[in-house]
């Protein structure tokens, strides 16, 4: 299963480690999360960054809200079960 995270970018759901709300993080969020320091950061947002999607390989700065991404993930999981 893949999750559309904005701007025509899709990531494999099984590779997602975390989806974080950008507003809840400090401005120096990269220093707050040292375990992500070695990952490639991909800014896919043309405007405001609303969430940060951390995968096994990359960090995506997404224009979609974390709540939107959660709903998409939940909906996709429901479709798989039925």
Short mmCIF file of the C-alpha atoms (twelve columns), coordinates in Angstrom:
data_MODEL
# 
_entry.id   MODEL 
# 
loop_
_atom_site.group_PDB 
_atom_site.id 
_atom_site.type_symbol 
_atom_site.label_atom_id 
_atom_site.label_alt_id 
_atom_site.label_comp_id 
_atom_site.label_asym_id 
_atom_site.label_seq_id 
_atom_site.Cartn_x 
_atom_site.Cartn_y 
_atom_site.Cartn_z 
_atom_site.pdbx_PDB_model_num 
ATOM 1  C CA . UNK A 1  0.000   0.000  0.000  1 
ATOM 2  C CA . UNK A 2  1.185   3.506  -0.834 1 
ATOM 3  C CA . UNK A 3  0.313   6.813  0.793  1 
ATOM 4  C CA . UNK A 4  0.017   10.020 -1.236 1 
ATOM 5  C CA . UNK A 5  1.835   12.663 0.838  1 
ATOM 6  C CA . UNK A 6  1.366   15.639 -1.483 1 
ATOM 7  C CA . UNK A 7  2.629   17.110 -4.753 1 
ATOM 8  C CA . UNK A 8  2.277   13.806 -6.624 1 
ATOM 9  C CA . UNK A 9  4.611   11.983 -4.218 1 
ATOM 10 C CA . UNK A 10 3.683   8.561  -2.914 1 
ATOM 11 C CA . UNK A 11 5.579   6.535  -0.334 1 
ATOM 12 C CA . UNK A 12 5.232   2.916  0.664  1 
ATOM 13 C CA . UNK A 13 3.186   2.851  3.884  1 
ATOM 14 C CA . UNK A 14 5.267   0.037  5.347  1 
ATOM 15 C CA . UNK A 15 8.384   2.257  5.114  1 
ATOM 16 C CA . UNK A 16 6.843   5.117  7.143  1 
ATOM 17 C CA . UNK A 17 8.356   5.479  10.603 1 
ATOM 18 C CA . UNK A 18 6.500   8.623  11.720 1 
ATOM 19 C CA . UNK A 19 4.268   11.446 10.555 1 
ATOM 20 C CA . UNK A 20 4.809   14.581 12.617 1 
ATOM 21 C CA . UNK A 21 2.840   17.811 12.797 1 
ATOM 22 C CA . UNK A 22 5.226   20.627 11.871 1 
ATOM 23 C CA . UNK A 23 3.589   23.034 14.351 1 
ATOM 24 C CA . UNK A 24 4.486   20.813 17.293 1 
ATOM 25 C CA . UNK A 25 8.204   20.847 16.539 1 
ATOM 26 C CA . UNK A 26 10.739  23.515 17.354 1 
ATOM 27 C CA . UNK A 27 12.304  25.516 14.536 1 
ATOM 28 C CA . UNK A 28 15.478  23.446 14.950 1 
ATOM 29 C CA . UNK A 29 13.573  20.153 14.603 1 
ATOM 30 C CA . UNK A 30 16.492  18.386 12.884 1 
ATOM 31 C CA . UNK A 31 18.583  18.805 16.028 1 
ATOM 32 C CA . UNK A 32 15.679  17.536 18.163 1 
ATOM 33 C CA . UNK A 33 15.634  14.290 16.205 1 
ATOM 34 C CA . UNK A 34 19.252  13.127 15.921 1 
ATOM 35 C CA . UNK A 35 18.224  9.720  14.565 1 
ATOM 36 C CA . UNK A 36 17.126  11.380 11.317 1 
ATOM 37 C CA . UNK A 37 20.366  13.276 10.733 1 
ATOM 38 C CA . UNK A 38 21.664  10.823 8.133  1 
ATOM 39 C CA . UNK A 39 18.473  10.778 6.050  1 
ATOM 40 C CA . UNK A 40 17.962  12.761 2.863  1 
ATOM 41 C CA . UNK A 41 15.497  15.645 3.314  1 
ATOM 42 C CA . UNK A 42 13.079  16.212 0.426  1 
ATOM 43 C CA . UNK A 43 10.968  19.345 0.496  1 
ATOM 44 C CA . UNK A 44 7.932   18.503 -1.631 1 
ATOM 45 C CA . UNK A 45 5.923   21.503 -0.439 1 
ATOM 46 C CA . UNK A 46 5.573   24.447 -2.797 1 
ATOM 47 C CA . UNK A 47 4.219   26.595 0.039  1 
ATOM 48 C CA . UNK A 48 3.865   25.964 3.771  1 
ATOM 49 C CA . UNK A 49 5.232   22.794 5.338  1 
ATOM 50 C CA . UNK A 50 2.459   21.232 7.425  1 
ATOM 51 C CA . UNK A 51 3.898   17.832 8.272  1 
ATOM 52 C CA . UNK A 52 7.115   15.865 8.296  1 
ATOM 53 C CA . UNK A 53 6.986   12.290 7.029  1 
ATOM 54 C CA . UNK A 54 9.916   10.163 8.157  1 
ATOM 55 C CA . UNK A 55 10.562  6.985  6.203  1 
ATOM 56 C CA . UNK A 56 13.351  4.437  6.397  1 
ATOM 57 C CA . UNK A 57 15.254  6.229  3.620  1 
ATOM 58 C CA . UNK A 58 14.108  9.862  3.545  1 
ATOM 59 C CA . UNK A 59 12.406  12.728 5.326  1 
ATOM 60 C CA . UNK A 60 9.649   14.448 3.375  1 
ATOM 61 C CA . UNK A 61 8.446   17.968 4.164  1 
ATOM 62 C CA . UNK A 62 4.810   17.738 3.125  1 
ATOM 63 C CA . UNK A 63 2.202   20.395 2.342  1 
ATOM 64 C CA . UNK A 64 -0.532  18.133 3.764  1 
ATOM 65 C CA . UNK A 65 -1.567  18.208 7.409  1 
ATOM 66 C CA . UNK A 66 -0.648  15.234 9.558  1 
ATOM 67 C CA . UNK A 67 -4.357  14.700 10.303 1 
ATOM 68 C CA . UNK A 68 -5.076  14.439 6.566  1 
ATOM 69 C CA . UNK A 69 -2.300  11.890 6.133  1 
ATOM 70 C CA . UNK A 70 -3.610  9.884  9.089  1 
ATOM 71 C CA . UNK A 71 -7.121  9.824  7.601  1 
ATOM 72 C CA . UNK A 72 -5.733  8.652  4.273  1 
ATOM 73 C CA . UNK A 73 -3.772  5.913  5.993  1 
ATOM 74 C CA . UNK A 74 -6.813  4.815  8.015  1 
ATOM 75 C CA . UNK A 75 -9.033  4.783  4.919  1 
ATOM 76 C CA . UNK A 76 -6.515  2.726  2.982  1 
ATOM 77 C CA . UNK A 77 -6.228  0.227  5.815  1 
ATOM 78 C CA . UNK A 78 -10.020 -0.136 6.000  1 
ATOM 79 C CA . UNK A 79 -10.165 -0.823 2.266  1 
ATOM 80 C CA . UNK A 80 -7.581  -3.565 2.646  1 
ATOM 81 C CA . UNK A 81 -9.574  -5.238 5.409  1 
ATOM 82 C CA . UNK A 82 -12.865 -5.316 3.513  1 
# 
